[in-house]
Amino acid sequence: MGILCQKTSHKVVDVALVLQAKVMLEYDTPEALALLQKNFDSCRVNVKQLAEDMDFLRDQITTMEVNMARIYNHDVTTRRQSGALPPNA
């Protein structure tokens, strides 16, 4: 068995948006849409910038790892030449 009910809804005039913890403001529908669209566009820009920053950091980490390997290899070569390490160690 199912329950059937009819409801008519009225046109939405005001929208309540939660902006921060314990902060809720009421906006007209066009104002709320404009605010949400502005925030959405801002988030898109931030995501793009963060992706570029992550790419830059990934490149910097790779460069650092390569430089650390080169320093280690140079240290091993220097120790071998000074006689502190056997030739095949």
CSV table of N, CA and C in Angstrom, one decimal:
chain,number,residue,atom,x,y,z
A,1,MET,N,0.8,-1.2,0.0
A,1,MET,CA,0.0,0.0,0.0
A,1,MET,C,0.9,1.2,0.0
A,2,GLY,N,0.4,2.2,-0.7
A,2,GLY,CA,1.1,3.5,-0.7
A,2,GLY,C,0.2,4.6,-0.2
A,3,ILE,N,0.9,5.7,0.1
A,3,ILE,CA,0.2,6.9,0.6
A,3,ILE,C,0.3,7.9,-0.4
A,4,LEU,N,-0.8,8.5,-0.8
A,4,LEU,CA,-0.8,9.6,-1.8
A,4,LEU,C,-1.2,10.9,-1.1
A,5,CYS,N,-0.5,11.9,-1.4
A,5,CYS,CA,-0.8,13.2,-0.8
A,5,CYS,C,-0.5,14.3,-1.8
A,6,GLN,N,-1.3,15.3,-1.8
A,6,GLN,CA,-1.1,16.4,-2.7
A,6,GLN,C,-0.7,17.6,-2.0
A,7,LYS,N,0.3,18.4,-2.6
A,7,LYS,CA,0.8,19.6,-1.9
A,7,LYS,C,1.0,20.6,-3.0
A,8,THR,N,0.6,21.8,-2.7
A,8,THR,CA,0.9,22.9,-3.7
A,8,THR,C,2.0,23.7,-3.0
A,9,SER,N,3.0,24.1,-3.7
A,9,SER,CA,4.1,24.9,-3.2
A,9,SER,C,4.0,26.3,-3.7
A,10,HIS,N,4.4,27.2,-2.9
A,10,HIS,CA,4.4,28.6,-3.3
A,10,HIS,C,5.8,29.0,-3.9
A,11,LYS,N,5.8,30.0,-4.6
A,11,LYS,CA,7.1,30.5,-5.2
A,11,LYS,C,8.0,30.9,-4.1
A,12,VAL,N,9.3,30.4,-4.3
A,12,VAL,CA,10.3,30.8,-3.3
A,12,VAL,C,10.8,32.2,-3.5
A,13,VAL,N,10.7,33.0,-2.5
A,13,VAL,CA,11.1,34.4,-2.5
A,13,VAL,C,12.4,34.6,-1.8
A,14,ASP,N,12.5,34.0,-0.7
A,14,ASP,CA,13.7,34.2,0.2
A,14,ASP,C,14.4,32.9,0.4
A,15,VAL,N,15.8,33.0,0.5
A,15,VAL,CA,16.6,31.9,0.7
A,15,VAL,C,17.5,32.1,1.9
A,16,ALA,N,17.6,31.2,2.8
A,16,ALA,CA,18.4,31.3,4.0
A,16,ALA,C,19.7,30.6,3.7
A,17,LEU,N,20.9,31.3,3.8
A,17,LEU,CA,22.2,30.6,3.5
A,17,LEU,C,23.0,30.7,4.8
A,18,VAL,N,23.6,29.5,5.1
A,18,VAL,CA,24.5,29.4,6.3
A,18,VAL,C,25.9,29.9,5.8
A,19,LEU,N,26.4,31.0,6.3
A,19,LEU,CA,27.7,31.5,5.8
A,19,LEU,C,28.8,31.1,6.7
A,20,GLN,N,28.6,31.0,8.0
A,20,GLN,CA,29.7,30.5,8.9
A,20,GLN,C,29.0,29.7,10.0
A,21,ALA,N,29.8,29.2,10.9
A,21,ALA,CA,29.2,28.5,12.1
A,21,ALA,C,28.3,29.5,12.8
A,22,LYS,N,27.1,29.2,13.0
A,22,LYS,CA,26.1,30.0,13.8
A,22,LYS,C,25.8,31.3,13.1
A,23,VAL,N,26.0,31.4,11.8
A,23,VAL,CA,25.6,32.6,11.0
A,23,VAL,C,24.8,32.2,9.8
A,24,MET,N,23.6,32.7,9.8
A,24,MET,CA,22.6,32.4,8.7
A,24,MET,C,22.0,33.7,8.3
A,25,LEU,N,22.0,34.0,7.0
A,25,LEU,CA,21.4,35.2,6.5
A,25,LEU,C,20.4,34.9,5.5
A,26,GLU,N,19.4,35.7,5.4
A,26,GLU,CA,18.3,35.5,4.4
A,26,GLU,C,18.5,36.5,3.3
A,27,TYR,N,18.4,35.9,2.1
A,27,TYR,CA,18.6,36.7,0.8
A,27,TYR,C,17.4,36.5,-0.1
A,28,ASP,N,17.2,37.5,-0.9
A,28,ASP,CA,16.2,37.3,-2.0
A,28,ASP,C,16.9,36.3,-3.0
A,29,THR,N,16.0,35.6,-3.7
A,29,THR,CA,16.5,34.5,-4.6
A,29,THR,C,17.6,35.0,-5.6
A,30,PRO,N,17.4,36.2,-6.3
A,30,PRO,CA,18.5,36.6,-7.2
A,30,PRO,C,19.8,36.9,-6.5
A,31,GLU,N,19.7,37.5,-5.3
A,31,GLU,CA,20.9,37.8,-4.5
A,31,GLU,C,21.6,36.6,-4.1
A,32,ALA,N,20.8,35.6,-3.6
A,32,ALA,CA,21.4,34.3,-3.2
A,32,ALA,C,22.1,33.6,-4.4
A,33,LEU,N,21.5,33.6,-5.5
A,33,LEU,CA,22.1,33.0,-6.7
A,33,LEU,C,23.4,33.7,-7.1
A,34,ALA,N,23.3,35.1,-7.0
A,34,ALA,CA,24.5,35.8,-7.4
A,34,ALA,C,25.7,35.5,-6.4
A,35,LEU,N,25.4,35.5,-5.1
A,35,LEU,CA,26.4,35.2,-4.1
A,35,LEU,C,26.9,33.8,-4.3
A,36,LEU,N,26.1,32.8,-4.5
A,36,LEU,CA,26.6,31.4,-4.7
A,36,LEU,C,27.4,31.3,-6.0
A,37,GLN,N,27.0,32.0,-7.0
A,37,GLN,CA,27.8,32.0,-8.3
A,37,GLN,C,29.1,32.6,-8.1
A,38,LYS,N,29.2,33.7,-7.3
A,38,LYS,CA,30.4,34.4,-7.1
A,38,LYS,C,31.4,33.5,-6.3
A,39,ASN,N,30.8,32.8,-5.2
A,39,ASN,CA,31.6,31.9,-4.4
A,39,ASN,C,32.1,30.7,-5.3
A,40,PHE,N,31.2,30.2,-6.1
A,40,PHE,CA,31.6,29.1,-7.0
A,40,PHE,C,32.7,29.5,-7.9
A,41,ASP,N,32.6,30.6,-8.5
A,41,ASP,CA,33.7,31.1,-9.4
A,41,ASP,C,35.0,31.3,-8.7
A,42,SER,N,34.9,31.8,-7.5
A,42,SER,CA,36.1,32.0,-6.6
A,42,SER,C,36.8,30.7,-6.3
A,43,CYS,N,35.9,29.7,-6.0
A,43,CYS,CA,36.5,28.3,-5.8
A,43,CYS,C,37.1,27.7,-7.0
A,44,ARG,N,36.6,27.9,-8.2
A,44,ARG,CA,37.2,27.4,-9.4
A,44,ARG,C,38.6,28.0,-9.6
A,45,VAL,N,38.7,29.3,-9.3
A,45,VAL,CA,40.0,30.0,-9.5
A,45,VAL,C,41.0,29.5,-8.4
A,46,ASN,N,40.5,29.3,-7.2
A,46,ASN,CA,41.4,28.7,-6.1
A,46,ASN,C,41.8,27.3,-6.5
A,47,VAL,N,41.0,26.5,-7.0
A,47,VAL,CA,41.3,25.1,-7.3
A,47,VAL,C,42.4,25.1,-8.4
A,48,LYS,N,42.2,26.0,-9.4
A,48,LYS,CA,43.2,26.1,-10.5
A,48,LYS,C,44.6,26.5,-9.9
A,49,GLN,N,44.6,27.5,-9.1
A,49,GLN,CA,45.8,28.0,-8.5
A,49,GLN,C,46.5,26.9,-7.6
A,50,LEU,N,45.7,26.2,-6.8
A,50,LEU,CA,46.2,25.2,-6.0
A,50,LEU,C,46.8,24.0,-6.8
A,51,ALA,N,46.2,23.7,-7.9
A,51,ALA,CA,46.7,22.7,-8.8
A,51,ALA,C,48.1,23.1,-9.4
A,52,GLU,N,48.2,24.4,-9.8
A,52,GLU,CA,49.5,24.9,-10.3
A,52,GLU,C,50.5,24.8,-9.2
A,53,ASP,N,50.2,25.2,-7.9
A,53,ASP,CA,51.1,25.2,-6.8
A,53,ASP,C,51.6,23.7,-6.5
A,54,MET,N,50.6,22.8,-6.6
A,54,MET,CA,51.0,21.4,-6.4
A,54,MET,C,52.0,20.9,-7.5
A,55,ASP,N,51.8,21.3,-8.7
A,55,ASP,CA,52.7,20.9,-9.8
A,55,ASP,C,54.1,21.5,-9.5
A,56,PHE,N,54.1,22.7,-9.1
A,56,PHE,CA,55.4,23.4,-8.8
A,56,PHE,C,56.1,22.6,-7.7
A,57,LEU,N,55.4,22.3,-6.6
A,57,LEU,CA,56.0,21.6,-5.5
A,57,LEU,C,56.4,20.2,-5.9
A,58,ARG,N,55.7,19.6,-6.7
A,58,ARG,CA,56.1,18.2,-7.2
A,58,ARG,C,57.4,18.3,-7.9
A,59,ASP,N,57.6,19.3,-8.8
A,59,ASP,CA,58.8,19.5,-9.5
A,59,ASP,C,60.0,19.8,-8.5
A,60,GLN,N,59.7,20.7,-7.5
A,60,GLN,CA,60.7,21.0,-6.5
A,60,GLN,C,61.2,19.8,-5.7
A,61,ILE,N,60.2,18.9,-5.4
A,61,ILE,CA,60.5,17.7,-4.6
A,61,ILE,C,61.4,16.8,-5.5
A,62,THR,N,61.1,16.7,-6.8
A,62,THR,CA,61.9,15.8,-7.7
A,62,THR,C,63.3,16.4,-7.8
A,63,THR,N,63.4,17.7,-7.9
A,63,THR,CA,64.7,18.4,-8.0
A,63,THR,C,65.5,18.1,-6.7
A,64,MET,N,64.9,18.2,-5.6
A,64,MET,CA,65.6,18.0,-4.3
A,64,MET,C,66.1,16.6,-4.2
A,65,GLU,N,65.2,15.6,-4.6
A,65,GLU,CA,65.6,14.2,-4.5
A,65,GLU,C,66.8,13.9,-5.4
A,66,VAL,N,66.8,14.5,-6.6
A,66,VAL,CA,68.0,14.3,-7.5
A,66,VAL,C,69.2,14.9,-6.9
A,67,ASN,N,69.1,16.1,-6.3
A,67,ASN,CA,70.3,16.8,-5.7
A,67,ASN,C,70.8,16.0,-4.5
A,68,MET,N,69.9,15.4,-3.7
A,68,MET,CA,70.3,14.7,-2.6
A,68,MET,C,71.1,13.4,-3.0
A,69,ALA,N,70.6,12.8,-4.1
A,69,ALA,CA,71.3,11.6,-4.7
A,69,ALA,C,72.7,12.0,-5.2
A,70,ARG,N,72.8,13.1,-5.8
A,70,ARG,CA,74.1,13.6,-6.3
A,70,ARG,C,75.1,13.9,-5.2
A,71,ILE,N,74.6,14.5,-4.1
A,71,ILE,CA,75.4,14.8,-3.0
A,71,ILE,C,75.9,13.5,-2.3
A,72,TYR,N,75.0,12.6,-2.2
A,72,TYR,CA,75.4,11.3,-1.6
A,72,TYR,C,76.5,10.6,-2.5
A,73,ASN,N,76.2,10.6,-3.8
A,73,ASN,CA,77.2,9.9,-4.7
A,73,ASN,C,78.6,10.7,-4.7
A,74,HIS,N,78.5,12.0,-4.6
A,74,HIS,CA,79.8,12.7,-4.5
A,74,HIS,C,80.5,12.4,-3.2
A,75,ASP,N,79.8,12.2,-2.1
A,75,ASP,CA,80.4,11.9,-0.8
A,75,ASP,C,81.0,10.5,-0.9
A,76,VAL,N,80.3,9.6,-1.5
A,76,VAL,CA,80.9,8.2,-1.6
A,76,VAL,C,82.2,8.3,-2.5
A,77,THR,N,82.1,9.0,-3.6
A,77,THR,CA,83.3,9.1,-4.4
A,77,THR,C,84.5,9.8,-3.7
A,78,THR,N,84.2,10.8,-2.9
A,78,THR,CA,85.2,11.5,-2.1
A,78,THR,C,85.8,10.5,-1.1
A,79,ARG,N,85.0,9.8,-0.4
A,79,ARG,CA,85.5,8.8,0.6
A,79,ARG,C,86.4,7.7,-0.1
A,80,ARG,N,85.9,7.3,-1.2
A,80,ARG,CA,86.7,6.2,-1.9
A,80,ARG,C,88.1,6.8,-2.3
A,81,GLN,N,88.1,8.0,-2.8
A,81,GLN,CA,89.4,8.6,-3.2
A,81,GLN,C,90.3,8.9,-2.0
A,82,SER,N,89.7,9.1,-0.9
A,82,SER,CA,90.5,9.4,0.3
A,82,SER,C,91.0,8.1,1.0
A,83,GLY,N,90.4,7.0,0.6
A,83,GLY,CA,90.7,5.7,1.2
A,83,GLY,C,89.9,5.3,2.4
A,84,ALA,N,88.9,6.1,2.8
A,84,ALA,CA,88.0,5.8,3.9
A,84,ALA,C,87.1,4.7,3.6
A,85,LEU,N,86.8,4.4,2.3
A,85,LEU,CA,85.9,3.3,1.9
A,85,LEU,C,86.7,2.4,1.0
A,86,PRO,N,86.4,1.1,1.1
A,86,PRO,CA,87.0,0.2,0.1
A,86,PRO,C,86.4,0.5,-1.3
A,87,PRO,N,87.1,0.2,-2.4
A,87,PRO,CA,86.6,0.5,-3.7
A,87,PRO,C,85.3,0.0,-4.1
A,88,ASN,N,84.8,-1.1,-3.6
A,88,ASN,CA,83.5,-1.7,-4.0
A,88,ASN,C,82.5,-1.5,-3.0
A,89,ALA,N,82.6,-0.7,-2.0
A,89,ALA,CA,81.6,-0.6,-0.9
A,89,ALA,C,80.5,0.3,-1.3
